[in-house]
GROMACS .gro file of C-alpha atoms in nm:
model
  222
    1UNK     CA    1  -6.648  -8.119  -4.015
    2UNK     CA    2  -6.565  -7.771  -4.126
    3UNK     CA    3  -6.571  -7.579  -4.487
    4UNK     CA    4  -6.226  -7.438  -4.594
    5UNK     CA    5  -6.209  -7.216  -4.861
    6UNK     CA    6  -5.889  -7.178  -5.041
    7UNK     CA    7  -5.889  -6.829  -5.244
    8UNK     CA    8  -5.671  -6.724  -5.505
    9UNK     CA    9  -5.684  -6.377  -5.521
   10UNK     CA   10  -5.969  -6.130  -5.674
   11UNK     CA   11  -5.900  -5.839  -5.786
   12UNK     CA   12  -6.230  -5.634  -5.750
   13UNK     CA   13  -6.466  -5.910  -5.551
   14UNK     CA   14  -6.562  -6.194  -5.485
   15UNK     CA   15  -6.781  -6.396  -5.836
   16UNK     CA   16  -7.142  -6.401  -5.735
   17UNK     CA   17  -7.132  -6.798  -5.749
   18UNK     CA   18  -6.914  -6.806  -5.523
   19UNK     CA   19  -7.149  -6.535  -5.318
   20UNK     CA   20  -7.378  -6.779  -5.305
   21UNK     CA   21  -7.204  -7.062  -5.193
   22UNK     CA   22  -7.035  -6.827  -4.890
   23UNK     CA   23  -7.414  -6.741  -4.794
   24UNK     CA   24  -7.501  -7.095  -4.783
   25UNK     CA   25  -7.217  -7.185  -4.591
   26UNK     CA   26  -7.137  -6.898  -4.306
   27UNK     CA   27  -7.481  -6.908  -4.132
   28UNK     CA   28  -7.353  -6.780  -3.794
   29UNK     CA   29  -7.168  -6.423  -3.859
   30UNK     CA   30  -7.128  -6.311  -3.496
   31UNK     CA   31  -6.758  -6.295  -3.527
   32UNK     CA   32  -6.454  -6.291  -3.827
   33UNK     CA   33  -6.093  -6.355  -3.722
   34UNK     CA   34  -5.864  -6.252  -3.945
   35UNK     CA   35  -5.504  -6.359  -3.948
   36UNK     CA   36  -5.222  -6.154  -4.111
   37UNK     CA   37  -4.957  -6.249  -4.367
   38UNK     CA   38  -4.777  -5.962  -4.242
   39UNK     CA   39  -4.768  -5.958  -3.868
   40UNK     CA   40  -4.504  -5.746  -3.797
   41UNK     CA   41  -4.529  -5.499  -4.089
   42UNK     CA   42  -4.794  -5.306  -3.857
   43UNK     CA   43  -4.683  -4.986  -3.585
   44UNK     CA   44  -4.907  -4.779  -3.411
   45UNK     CA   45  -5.305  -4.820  -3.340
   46UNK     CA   46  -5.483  -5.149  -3.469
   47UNK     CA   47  -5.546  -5.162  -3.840
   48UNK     CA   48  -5.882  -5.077  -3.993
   49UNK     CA   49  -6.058  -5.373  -4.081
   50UNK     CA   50  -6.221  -5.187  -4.366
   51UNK     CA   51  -5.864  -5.136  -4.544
   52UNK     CA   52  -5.799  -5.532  -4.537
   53UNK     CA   53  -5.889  -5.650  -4.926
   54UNK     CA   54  -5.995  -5.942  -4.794
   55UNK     CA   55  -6.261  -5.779  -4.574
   56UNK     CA   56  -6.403  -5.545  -4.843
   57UNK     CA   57  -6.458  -5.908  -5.080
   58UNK     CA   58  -6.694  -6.012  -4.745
   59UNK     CA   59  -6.844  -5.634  -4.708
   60UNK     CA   60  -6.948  -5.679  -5.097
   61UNK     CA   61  -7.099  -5.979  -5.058
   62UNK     CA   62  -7.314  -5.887  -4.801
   63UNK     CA   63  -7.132  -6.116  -4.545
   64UNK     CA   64  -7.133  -5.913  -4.262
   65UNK     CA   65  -7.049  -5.987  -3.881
   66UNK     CA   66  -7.094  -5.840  -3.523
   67UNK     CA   67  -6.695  -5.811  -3.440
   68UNK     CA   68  -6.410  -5.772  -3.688
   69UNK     CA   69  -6.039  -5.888  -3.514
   70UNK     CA   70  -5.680  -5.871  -3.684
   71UNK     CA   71  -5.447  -6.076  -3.554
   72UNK     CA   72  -5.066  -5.988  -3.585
   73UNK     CA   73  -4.794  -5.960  -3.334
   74UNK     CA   74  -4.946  -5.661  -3.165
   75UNK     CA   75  -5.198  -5.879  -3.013
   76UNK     CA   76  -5.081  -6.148  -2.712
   77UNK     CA   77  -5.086  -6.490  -2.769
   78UNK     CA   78  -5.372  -6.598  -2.525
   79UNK     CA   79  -5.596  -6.322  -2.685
   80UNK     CA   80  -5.530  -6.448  -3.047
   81UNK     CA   81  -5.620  -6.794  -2.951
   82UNK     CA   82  -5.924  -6.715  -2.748
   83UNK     CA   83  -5.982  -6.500  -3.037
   84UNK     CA   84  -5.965  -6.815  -3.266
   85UNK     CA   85  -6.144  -7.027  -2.956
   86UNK     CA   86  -6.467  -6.780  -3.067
   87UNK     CA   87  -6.475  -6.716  -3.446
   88UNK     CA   88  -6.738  -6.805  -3.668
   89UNK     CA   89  -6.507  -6.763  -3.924
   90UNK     CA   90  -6.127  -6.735  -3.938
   91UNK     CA   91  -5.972  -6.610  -4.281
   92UNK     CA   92  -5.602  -6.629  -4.344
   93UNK     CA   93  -5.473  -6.303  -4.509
   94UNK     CA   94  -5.262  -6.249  -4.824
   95UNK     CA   95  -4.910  -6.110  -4.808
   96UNK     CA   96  -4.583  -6.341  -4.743
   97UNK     CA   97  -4.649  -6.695  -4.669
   98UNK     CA   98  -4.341  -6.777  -4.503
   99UNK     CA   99  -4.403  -6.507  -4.226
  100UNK     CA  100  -4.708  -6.583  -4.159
  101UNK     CA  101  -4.647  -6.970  -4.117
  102UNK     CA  102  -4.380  -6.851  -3.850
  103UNK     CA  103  -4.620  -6.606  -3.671
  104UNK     CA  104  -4.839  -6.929  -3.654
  105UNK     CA  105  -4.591  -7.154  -3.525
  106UNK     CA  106  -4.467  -6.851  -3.257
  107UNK     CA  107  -4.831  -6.790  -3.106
  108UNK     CA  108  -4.902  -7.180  -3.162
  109UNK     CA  109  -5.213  -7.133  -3.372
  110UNK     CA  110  -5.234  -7.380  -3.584
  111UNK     CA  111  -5.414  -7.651  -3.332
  112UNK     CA  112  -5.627  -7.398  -3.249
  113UNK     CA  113  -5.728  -7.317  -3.576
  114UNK     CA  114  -5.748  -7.720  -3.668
  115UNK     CA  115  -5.983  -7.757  -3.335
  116UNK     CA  116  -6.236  -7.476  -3.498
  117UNK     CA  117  -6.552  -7.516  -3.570
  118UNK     CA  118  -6.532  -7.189  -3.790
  119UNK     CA  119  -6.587  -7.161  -4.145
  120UNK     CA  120  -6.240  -7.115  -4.264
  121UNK     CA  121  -6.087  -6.948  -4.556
  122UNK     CA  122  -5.747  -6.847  -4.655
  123UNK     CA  123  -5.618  -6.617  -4.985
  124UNK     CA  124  -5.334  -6.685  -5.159
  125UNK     CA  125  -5.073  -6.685  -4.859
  126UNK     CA  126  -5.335  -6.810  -4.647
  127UNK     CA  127  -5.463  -7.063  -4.872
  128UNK     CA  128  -5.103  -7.194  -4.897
  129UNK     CA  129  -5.095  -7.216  -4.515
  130UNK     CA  130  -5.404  -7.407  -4.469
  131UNK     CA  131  -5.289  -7.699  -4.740
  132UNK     CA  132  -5.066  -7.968  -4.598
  133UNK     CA  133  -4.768  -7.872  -4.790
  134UNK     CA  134  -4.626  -7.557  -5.048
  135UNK     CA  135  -4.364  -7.486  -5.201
  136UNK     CA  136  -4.143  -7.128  -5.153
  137UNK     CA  137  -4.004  -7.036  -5.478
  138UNK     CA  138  -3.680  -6.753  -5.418
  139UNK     CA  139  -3.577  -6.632  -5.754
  140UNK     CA  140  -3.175  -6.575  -5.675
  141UNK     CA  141  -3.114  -6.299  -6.002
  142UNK     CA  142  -2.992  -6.650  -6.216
  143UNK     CA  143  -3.206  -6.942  -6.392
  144UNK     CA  144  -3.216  -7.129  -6.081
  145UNK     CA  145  -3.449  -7.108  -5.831
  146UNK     CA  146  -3.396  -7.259  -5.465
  147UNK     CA  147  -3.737  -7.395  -5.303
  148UNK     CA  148  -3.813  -7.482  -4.996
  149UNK     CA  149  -4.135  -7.708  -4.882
  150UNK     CA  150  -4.314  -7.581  -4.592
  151UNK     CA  151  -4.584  -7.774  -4.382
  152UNK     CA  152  -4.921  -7.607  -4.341
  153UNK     CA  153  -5.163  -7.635  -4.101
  154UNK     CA  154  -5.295  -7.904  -4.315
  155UNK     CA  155  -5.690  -7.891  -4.296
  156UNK     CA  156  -5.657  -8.119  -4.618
  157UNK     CA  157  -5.402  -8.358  -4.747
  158UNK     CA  158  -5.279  -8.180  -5.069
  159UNK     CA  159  -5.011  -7.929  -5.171
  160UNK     CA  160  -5.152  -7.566  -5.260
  161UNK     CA  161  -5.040  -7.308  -5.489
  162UNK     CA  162  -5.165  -6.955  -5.584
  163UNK     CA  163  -4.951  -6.690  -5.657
  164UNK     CA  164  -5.047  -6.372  -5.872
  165UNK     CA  165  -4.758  -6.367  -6.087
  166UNK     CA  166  -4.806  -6.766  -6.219
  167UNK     CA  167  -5.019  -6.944  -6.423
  168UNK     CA  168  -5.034  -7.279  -6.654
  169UNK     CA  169  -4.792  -7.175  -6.844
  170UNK     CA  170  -4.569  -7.126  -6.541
  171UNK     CA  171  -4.736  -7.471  -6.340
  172UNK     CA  172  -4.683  -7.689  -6.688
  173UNK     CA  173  -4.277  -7.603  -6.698
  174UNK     CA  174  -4.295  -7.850  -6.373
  175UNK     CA  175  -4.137  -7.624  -6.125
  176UNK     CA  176  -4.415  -7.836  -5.866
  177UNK     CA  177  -4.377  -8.198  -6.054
  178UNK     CA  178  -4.125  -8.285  -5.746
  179UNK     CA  179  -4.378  -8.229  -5.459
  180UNK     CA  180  -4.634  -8.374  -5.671
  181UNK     CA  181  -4.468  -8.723  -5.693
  182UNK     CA  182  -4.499  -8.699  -5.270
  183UNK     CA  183  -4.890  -8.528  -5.281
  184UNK     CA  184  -5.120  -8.395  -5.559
  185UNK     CA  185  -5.064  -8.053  -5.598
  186UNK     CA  186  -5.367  -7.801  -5.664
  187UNK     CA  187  -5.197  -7.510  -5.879
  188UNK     CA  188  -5.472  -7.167  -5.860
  189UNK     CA  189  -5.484  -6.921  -6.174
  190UNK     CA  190  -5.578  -6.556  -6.001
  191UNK     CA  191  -5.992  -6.511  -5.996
  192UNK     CA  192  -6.051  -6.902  -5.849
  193UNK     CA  193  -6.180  -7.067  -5.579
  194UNK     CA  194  -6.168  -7.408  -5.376
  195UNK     CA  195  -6.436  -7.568  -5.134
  196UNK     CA  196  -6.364  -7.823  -4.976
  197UNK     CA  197  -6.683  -7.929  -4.800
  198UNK     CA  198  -6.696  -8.270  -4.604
  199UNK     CA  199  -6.432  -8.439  -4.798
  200UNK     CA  200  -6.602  -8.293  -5.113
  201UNK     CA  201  -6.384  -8.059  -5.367
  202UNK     CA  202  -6.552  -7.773  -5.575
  203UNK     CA  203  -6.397  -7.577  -5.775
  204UNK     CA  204  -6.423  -7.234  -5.945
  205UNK     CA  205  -6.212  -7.072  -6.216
  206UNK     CA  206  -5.884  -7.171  -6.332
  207UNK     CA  207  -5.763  -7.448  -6.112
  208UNK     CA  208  -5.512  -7.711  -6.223
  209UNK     CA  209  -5.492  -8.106  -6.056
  210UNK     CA  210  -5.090  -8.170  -6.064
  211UNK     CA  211  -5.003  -8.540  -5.936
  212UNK     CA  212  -4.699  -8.744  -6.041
  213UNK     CA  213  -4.544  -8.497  -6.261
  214UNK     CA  214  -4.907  -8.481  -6.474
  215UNK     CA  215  -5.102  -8.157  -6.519
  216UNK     CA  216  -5.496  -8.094  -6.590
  217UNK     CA  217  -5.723  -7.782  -6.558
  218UNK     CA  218  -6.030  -7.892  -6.319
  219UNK     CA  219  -6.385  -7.893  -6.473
  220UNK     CA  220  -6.541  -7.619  -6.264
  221UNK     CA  221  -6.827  -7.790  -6.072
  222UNK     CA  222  -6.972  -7.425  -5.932
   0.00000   0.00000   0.00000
């Protein structure tokens, strides 16, 4: 069984506990796959990996690897998913969620990711994409906000939400309490982390359990 590692987003690096755990857990390093949240906002020659947030959190923690690959729609389909086939760990970029979850539905990579024996990881948008279910949020300019549930690849069977601009003051108003009557809902504060490791949650930072329309902050157990 594979570790998934559902980031919320870190604004400088990565916590050194959760350094550790990430050293513990990605033992082979020969190759990172790295899927983008923005897949067609890229022209021109491939992107440096070095620019990618996401990469620099892995460069500062030491985590390095013998082959860096972006994936976006530059890339064929049959490379991205013999790409995938070969990672030793596969992290799902930040950026729009609902983009991405089409460019994974267009280059059918989401069985392909399932079938990995990778170490994977996804932040914020990504982390949305690996849960079974989230919720899309479009602020129309009134009170009212339309949603929209989306499936995700669905490593785990819980709803996931991280975005930079909420928190539990935004999570308790109960904008989630519908999907949570249909699947517990785990509701990320910016600077936290989730493990899940063989069935087995950890958690680090602010991290909030929402099921049936009730809300609690997580004891962190990292």
């Amino acid at each position: 069984m594979s570790t998934h590692y559902y980031f919320s987003w870190f604004n400088d690096f990565f916590p050194e506990k959760l350094v550790k755990w990430l050293h513990e857990d990605i033992t082979d390093r020969k190759s990172l796959v790295m899927i983008s949240a923005e897949p067609s906002g890229y022209t021109g020659e491939q992107i440096n990996i070095d620019d990618v947030s996401e990469c620099t959190w892995l460069n500062q923690a030491n985590i390095i690897f013998d082959e860096y690959h972006f994936i976006d729609y530059r890339m064929q389909k049959e490379d991205a998913q013999r790409l995938i086939h070969n990672a030793s760990v596969i992290f799902l970029c930040g950026g729009d969620p609902v983009l991405q979850n089409d460019f994974l539905a267009d280059y059918e990579l989401s069985n392909v990711i399932k079938n990995s024996n990778a170490v994977i990881m996804g932040a914020s948008a990504g982390a949305l994409n690996m849960a079974a279910k989230w919720l899309s949020l479009k602020n129309t300019g009134y009170e009212v906000e339309t949603s929209t549930i989306y499936d995700g690849i669905g490593f785990d069977h819980f709803a996931y939400e991280s975005h930079s601009k909420r928190d539990y003051a935004a999570f308790v108003q109960g904008y989630l309490f519908p999907l949570s009557e249909e699947i517990d809902v785990y509701a990320a504060e910016q600077e936290s982390a989730m493990r899940v490791k063989d069935g087995k949650i950890d958690i680090m930072g602010p991290v909030y359990l929402i099921s049936h329309s009730k809300i609690q902050k997580l004891v962190e157990t990292l």
